[in-house]
mmCIF file of C-alpha atoms in Angstrom:
data_model
loop_
_atom_site.group_PDB
_atom_site.id
_atom_site.type_symbol
_atom_site.label_atom_id
_atom_site.label_comp_id
_atom_site.label_asym_id
_atom_site.label_seq_id
_atom_site.Cartn_x
_atom_site.Cartn_y
_atom_site.Cartn_z
ATOM 1 C CA MET A 1 -6.613 47.528 -14.763
ATOM 2 C CA SER A 2 -4.974 46.218 -11.463
ATOM 3 C CA ASP A 3 -1.659 44.723 -11.617
ATOM 4 C CA THR A 4 -2.010 42.936 -8.405
ATOM 5 C CA LYS A 5 -2.454 39.041 -9.396
ATOM 6 C CA LYS A 6 -5.317 37.547 -8.708
ATOM 7 C CA ASP A 7 -5.251 34.150 -7.198
ATOM 8 C CA ASN A 8 -8.077 31.996 -8.585
ATOM 9 C CA ARG A 9 -7.718 28.888 -6.535
ATOM 10 C CA ASN A 10 -10.528 27.521 -4.160
ATOM 11 C CA PRO A 11 -10.708 29.122 -0.989
ATOM 12 C CA LEU A 12 -10.462 26.027 0.684
ATOM 13 C CA PHE A 13 -7.043 25.331 -0.332
ATOM 14 C CA ARG A 14 -5.120 28.812 0.357
ATOM 15 C CA GLY A 15 -2.901 28.828 3.317
ATOM 16 C CA LEU A 16 -2.782 25.006 3.694
ATOM 17 C CA LYS A 17 0.093 23.906 5.402
ATOM 18 C CA SER A 18 2.227 20.852 4.618
ATOM 19 C CA LEU A 19 5.545 19.477 6.058
ATOM 20 C CA THR A 20 5.738 21.415 8.822
ATOM 21 C CA GLY A 21 6.915 19.006 11.370
ATOM 22 C CA SER A 22 10.288 18.480 13.080
ATOM 23 C CA PHE A 23 11.838 15.863 11.272
ATOM 24 C CA ASP A 24 14.966 13.628 11.602
ATOM 25 C CA THR A 25 17.491 13.899 9.160
ATOM 26 C CA PHE A 26 17.821 10.521 6.952
ATOM 27 C CA ARG A 27 21.875 9.272 7.611
ATOM 28 C CA THR A 28 22.946 7.631 4.537
ATOM 29 C CA GLU A 29 26.152 7.138 5.001
ATOM 30 C CA HIS A 30 26.005 3.161 6.122
ATOM 31 C CA LEU A 31 22.791 2.287 3.706
ATOM 32 C CA PRO A 32 21.601 -1.560 4.157
ATOM 33 C CA GLU A 33 22.890 -3.276 1.058
ATOM 34 C CA LYS A 34 18.880 -4.403 0.365
ATOM 35 C CA PRO A 35 15.695 -2.343 0.647
ATOM 36 C CA GLY A 36 14.118 -4.801 2.930
ATOM 37 C CA GLU A 37 15.769 -3.887 5.460
ATOM 38 C CA LEU A 38 15.941 -0.429 5.519
ATOM 39 C CA PHE A 39 11.814 -0.670 5.103
ATOM 40 C CA LEU A 40 11.694 -2.770 8.742
ATOM 41 C CA GLN A 41 14.005 -0.596 10.157
ATOM 42 C CA TRP A 42 12.072 3.123 9.399
ATOM 43 C CA PHE A 43 8.339 0.457 10.273
ATOM 44 C CA GLU A 44 9.634 -0.270 13.373
ATOM 45 C CA ASP A 45 10.329 3.273 13.821
ATOM 46 C CA ALA A 46 7.070 4.201 12.568
ATOM 47 C CA LEU A 47 5.644 1.560 15.694
ATOM 48 C CA ARG A 48 7.495 2.976 18.671
ATOM 49 C CA ARG A 49 6.713 6.675 17.511
ATOM 50 C CA GLN A 50 2.853 5.382 17.356
ATOM 51 C CA VAL A 51 2.312 6.590 14.185
ATOM 52 C CA THR A 52 -1.539 5.720 13.035
ATOM 53 C CA GLU A 53 -1.651 2.627 11.130
ATOM 54 C CA PRO A 54 1.474 2.482 9.470
ATOM 55 C CA HIS A 55 0.681 -0.580 7.639
ATOM 56 C CA ALA A 56 -1.968 1.060 5.383
ATOM 57 C CA VAL A 57 -0.793 1.355 1.753
ATOM 58 C CA THR A 58 -1.818 2.738 -1.211
ATOM 59 C CA LEU A 59 -1.567 -0.015 -4.196
ATOM 60 C CA SER A 60 -1.603 1.009 -7.534
ATOM 61 C CA THR A 61 -2.290 -1.181 -10.343
ATOM 62 C CA VAL A 62 -2.948 -0.503 -14.406
ATOM 63 C CA ASP A 63 -5.845 -2.046 -16.217
ATOM 64 C CA GLY A 64 -5.681 -3.240 -19.822
ATOM 65 C CA GLN A 65 -5.993 -0.016 -21.646
ATOM 66 C CA GLY A 66 -3.103 1.070 -19.494
ATOM 67 C CA ARG A 67 -4.914 3.744 -17.007
ATOM 68 C CA PRO A 68 -3.849 3.431 -13.369
ATOM 69 C CA ASP A 69 -5.693 2.733 -10.205
ATOM 70 C CA ALA A 70 -5.041 3.024 -6.823
ATOM 71 C CA ARG A 71 -7.126 1.792 -3.514
ATOM 72 C CA THR A 72 -5.843 1.859 0.127
ATOM 73 C CA LEU A 73 -5.145 -1.571 1.902
ATOM 74 C CA ILE A 74 -3.639 -3.364 4.318
ATOM 75 C CA LEU A 75 0.176 -4.232 4.349
ATOM 76 C CA LYS A 76 0.288 -8.297 5.545
ATOM 77 C CA ASP A 77 3.923 -9.416 5.622
ATOM 78 C CA VAL A 78 7.367 -8.330 4.526
ATOM 79 C CA HIS A 79 10.026 -11.174 4.121
ATOM 80 C CA GLY A 80 13.446 -9.996 2.011
ATOM 81 C CA GLU A 81 11.876 -7.837 -0.326
ATOM 82 C CA THR A 82 8.815 -9.412 -1.400
ATOM 83 C CA PHE A 83 5.684 -7.443 0.229
ATOM 84 C CA TYR A 84 2.242 -9.501 0.953
ATOM 85 C CA PHE A 85 -1.053 -8.324 0.642
ATOM 86 C CA ALA A 86 -4.830 -9.863 0.073
ATOM 87 C CA SER A 87 -7.874 -9.353 -2.123
ATOM 88 C CA SER A 88 -10.321 -11.331 -4.069
ATOM 89 C CA ILE A 89 -9.311 -12.264 -7.492
ATOM 90 C CA GLU A 90 -12.486 -11.207 -9.010
ATOM 91 C CA SER A 91 -12.369 -7.097 -7.169
ATOM 92 C CA ARG A 92 -11.063 -4.847 -9.738
ATOM 93 C CA LYS A 93 -7.184 -4.817 -8.848
ATOM 94 C CA GLY A 94 -7.203 -9.184 -8.570
ATOM 95 C CA MET A 95 -8.650 -8.725 -12.283
ATOM 96 C CA GLN A 96 -5.909 -6.022 -13.052
ATOM 97 C CA LEU A 97 -3.044 -8.017 -11.644
ATOM 98 C CA GLN A 98 -4.735 -10.876 -13.127
ATOM 99 C CA GLU A 99 -3.754 -9.318 -16.835
ATOM 100 C CA LYS A 100 -0.726 -6.981 -16.275
ATOM 101 C CA PRO A 101 1.050 -8.280 -12.923
ATOM 102 C CA TYR A 102 3.308 -4.635 -12.130
ATOM 103 C CA ALA A 103 1.928 -2.750 -9.330
ATOM 104 C CA ALA A 104 3.248 -0.674 -6.674
ATOM 105 C CA LEU A 105 2.724 0.443 -3.140
ATOM 106 C CA THR A 106 3.479 3.596 -1.719
ATOM 107 C CA PHE A 107 3.699 4.058 1.947
ATOM 108 C CA TYR A 108 3.262 7.937 3.636
ATOM 109 C CA TRP A 109 3.791 8.496 6.836
ATOM 110 C CA PRO A 110 3.408 12.445 7.694
ATOM 111 C CA ALA A 111 3.777 12.329 11.500
ATOM 112 C CA VAL A 112 7.444 11.491 10.569
ATOM 113 C CA GLY A 113 7.507 13.204 7.259
ATOM 114 C CA ARG A 114 8.419 9.927 5.434
ATOM 115 C CA GLN A 115 7.297 8.259 2.328
ATOM 116 C CA ILE A 116 8.171 4.691 0.986
ATOM 117 C CA ARG A 117 7.184 3.921 -3.119
ATOM 118 C CA LEU A 118 7.778 0.182 -4.084
ATOM 119 C CA ARG A 119 7.741 -1.373 -7.382
ATOM 120 C CA GLY A 120 7.234 -4.767 -8.467
ATOM 121 C CA THR A 121 5.567 -7.813 -10.068
ATOM 122 C CA ALA A 122 2.746 -9.420 -7.958
ATOM 123 C CA ALA A 123 1.719 -12.818 -7.880
ATOM 124 C CA GLU A 124 -0.837 -14.643 -6.114
ATOM 125 C CA THR A 125 0.135 -17.489 -3.766
ATOM 126 C CA GLY A 126 -2.601 -19.986 -4.406
ATOM 127 C CA GLU A 127 -5.739 -21.111 -2.624
ATOM 128 C CA GLU A 128 -3.936 -22.408 0.705
ATOM 129 C CA GLU A 129 -2.246 -18.906 1.980
ATOM 130 C CA GLY A 130 -5.447 -17.123 0.653
ATOM 131 C CA ALA A 131 -7.554 -19.250 2.937
ATOM 132 C CA ASP A 132 -4.979 -19.225 6.030
ATOM 133 C CA ASP A 133 -5.100 -15.239 5.159
ATOM 134 C CA PHE A 134 -8.410 -15.326 4.939
ATOM 135 C CA ARG A 135 -9.166 -16.952 8.610
ATOM 136 C CA ARG A 136 -6.973 -15.049 10.384
ATOM 137 C CA ARG A 137 -9.436 -11.546 9.607
ATOM 138 C CA PRO A 138 -11.887 -10.361 11.570
ATOM 139 C CA ASP A 139 -15.189 -11.640 11.698
ATOM 140 C CA GLU A 140 -17.330 -8.872 10.227
ATOM 141 C CA ALA A 141 -14.479 -8.668 7.810
ATOM 142 C CA ARG A 142 -14.547 -12.373 6.785
ATOM 143 C CA ALA A 143 -18.856 -12.038 6.477
ATOM 144 C CA VAL A 144 -18.455 -8.752 4.211
ATOM 145 C CA ALA A 145 -15.666 -10.818 1.821
ATOM 146 C CA MET A 146 -17.745 -14.144 1.642
ATOM 147 C CA ILE A 147 -20.536 -11.886 0.463
ATOM 148 C CA GLY A 148 -18.139 -11.397 -2.701
ATOM 149 C CA ARG A 149 -19.520 -8.839 -5.567
ATOM 150 C CA GLN A 150 -16.629 -6.454 -4.509
ATOM 151 C CA SER A 151 -16.498 -3.214 -6.902
ATOM 152 C CA ARG A 152 -20.008 -3.840 -7.849
ATOM 153 C CA PRO A 153 -23.077 -1.535 -7.938
ATOM 154 C CA LEU A 154 -24.827 -2.083 -4.510
ATOM 155 C CA ASP A 155 -29.076 -1.688 -4.679
ATOM 156 C CA SER A 156 -29.096 -0.511 -1.435
ATOM 157 C CA ARG A 157 -27.757 -0.593 2.157
ATOM 158 C CA GLU A 158 -30.819 -2.673 2.977
ATOM 159 C CA GLU A 159 -29.473 -5.489 0.738
ATOM 160 C CA LEU A 160 -26.057 -5.762 1.789
ATOM 161 C CA GLU A 161 -27.169 -5.923 5.448
ATOM 162 C CA ALA A 162 -29.411 -8.660 4.468
ATOM 163 C CA LYS A 163 -26.419 -10.478 2.904
ATOM 164 C CA LEU A 164 -23.978 -9.448 5.645
ATOM 165 C CA THR A 165 -27.015 -11.386 8.066
ATOM 166 C CA GLU A 166 -26.918 -14.487 6.018
ATOM 167 C CA GLN A 167 -23.057 -15.274 6.039
ATOM 168 C CA ARG A 168 -22.923 -14.095 9.615
ATOM 169 C CA GLY A 169 -24.685 -17.163 10.186
ATOM 170 C CA PHE A 170 -23.011 -19.315 7.571
ATOM 171 C CA LEU A 171 -19.573 -18.651 9.338
ATOM 172 C CA GLU A 172 -21.338 -19.376 13.159
ATOM 173 C CA ASN A 173 -21.944 -22.751 11.642
ATOM 174 C CA HIS A 174 -18.749 -23.005 9.360
ATOM 175 C CA PRO A 175 -15.893 -21.300 11.267
ATOM 176 C CA GLU A 176 -13.310 -22.868 9.146
ATOM 177 C CA ALA A 177 -14.881 -21.532 5.644
ATOM 178 C CA ALA A 178 -13.061 -19.531 3.903
ATOM 179 C CA ALA A 179 -13.979 -17.161 0.341
ATOM 180 C CA PRO A 180 -12.937 -19.401 -2.709
ATOM 181 C CA LEU A 181 -11.933 -16.522 -4.135
ATOM 182 C CA TRP A 182 -9.572 -14.923 -1.621
ATOM 183 C CA ARG A 183 -5.997 -14.547 -2.303
ATOM 184 C CA LEU A 184 -2.710 -13.771 -0.297
ATOM 185 C CA TYR A 185 -0.680 -11.444 -3.120
ATOM 186 C CA ALA A 186 3.011 -11.419 -2.815
ATOM 187 C CA LEU A 187 4.998 -8.215 -4.583
ATOM 188 C CA GLU A 188 8.361 -9.142 -5.692
ATOM 189 C CA ILE A 189 10.101 -5.768 -5.912
ATOM 190 C CA ASP A 190 12.532 -4.078 -8.258
ATOM 191 C CA GLU A 191 12.413 -0.533 -7.085
ATOM 192 C CA ALA A 192 12.285 0.802 -4.089
ATOM 193 C CA GLU A 193 12.536 4.842 -2.786
ATOM 194 C CA PHE A 194 13.045 6.023 0.563
ATOM 195 C CA TRP A 195 12.107 10.027 0.975
ATOM 196 C CA GLN A 196 12.605 11.519 4.270
ATOM 197 C CA ALA A 197 11.043 15.078 3.847
ATOM 198 C CA ASP A 198 12.605 18.279 4.688
ATOM 199 C CA PRO A 199 10.322 21.440 5.766
ATOM 200 C CA GLY A 200 12.718 23.360 2.918
ATOM 201 C CA ARG A 201 11.444 20.938 0.248
ATOM 202 C CA LYS A 202 15.142 19.731 0.412
ATOM 203 C CA HIS A 203 14.366 16.279 0.840
ATOM 204 C CA THR A 204 16.684 13.311 1.166
ATOM 205 C CA ARG A 205 15.385 9.876 -1.354
ATOM 206 C CA VAL A 206 17.291 6.996 -2.006
ATOM 207 C CA GLN A 207 16.664 4.838 -4.186
ATOM 208 C CA TYR A 208 17.559 1.502 -4.747
ATOM 209 C CA ARG A 209 17.158 -0.797 -8.055
ATOM 210 C CA LEU A 210 17.574 -4.679 -9.109
ATOM 211 C CA ASN A 211 20.237 -4.537 -11.692
ATOM 212 C CA GLU A 212 20.457 -7.253 -14.890
ATOM 213 C CA GLN A 213 22.711 -9.527 -12.700
ATOM 214 C CA GLY A 214 20.027 -9.630 -9.691
ATOM 215 C CA ASP A 215 22.192 -6.880 -7.567
ATOM 216 C CA TRP A 216 20.473 -4.295 -5.862
ATOM 217 C CA GLU A 217 22.540 -0.802 -6.292
ATOM 218 C CA SER A 218 21.632 2.413 -4.493
ATOM 219 C CA GLY A 219 22.546 6.215 -4.509
ATOM 220 C CA LEU A 220 20.738 9.582 -3.491
ATOM 221 C CA LEU A 221 17.695 11.271 -5.936
ATOM 222 C CA TRP A 222 17.683 14.789 -6.217
ATOM 223 C CA PRO A 223 14.979 16.620 -4.476
#
């Protein structure tokens, strides 16, 4: 019997490289007191470096059975330690947040080797703010959202196009209309991690946690 170790991995995954860039050193001597400030510093840096869609973020939620769910959406705004995103309250994520409001946001920017992980409690901000966010959406995105039915089975693309034509016409005649179930959500974070990659896997990780007194504490984590 040959003692040569057999590689049983799918050949599609063999030889793939990761963390191949030349990344900055994450200086942790003088960290901001709160994570929101550091997030905005990193976000502005990502914009300067022309990171593709730095506002794209993975939202993770759990259902009533504790089963995790995740999807990528767009971060709408940040104020202090509150992060905003939008969705219909009848979508899967909307229903999951209504039942269990705990959620996480994960940003990953491979071009600069940075990952940001945020955890907290999400709540909708009300009909008025939801409508205001809805009206800021591109025309086609508004028409899609006006249909509703998100995540439900679709019989055919032709059915979708027919509904879109109907909603495009409605919005032309009612430009200030908003989907009644559209909401802006505010995630109040209580934990954050900032991760700077190292090609040798000696990553620099900083964690912020909100303590019982309502103060932020920060420290390093092992790679």
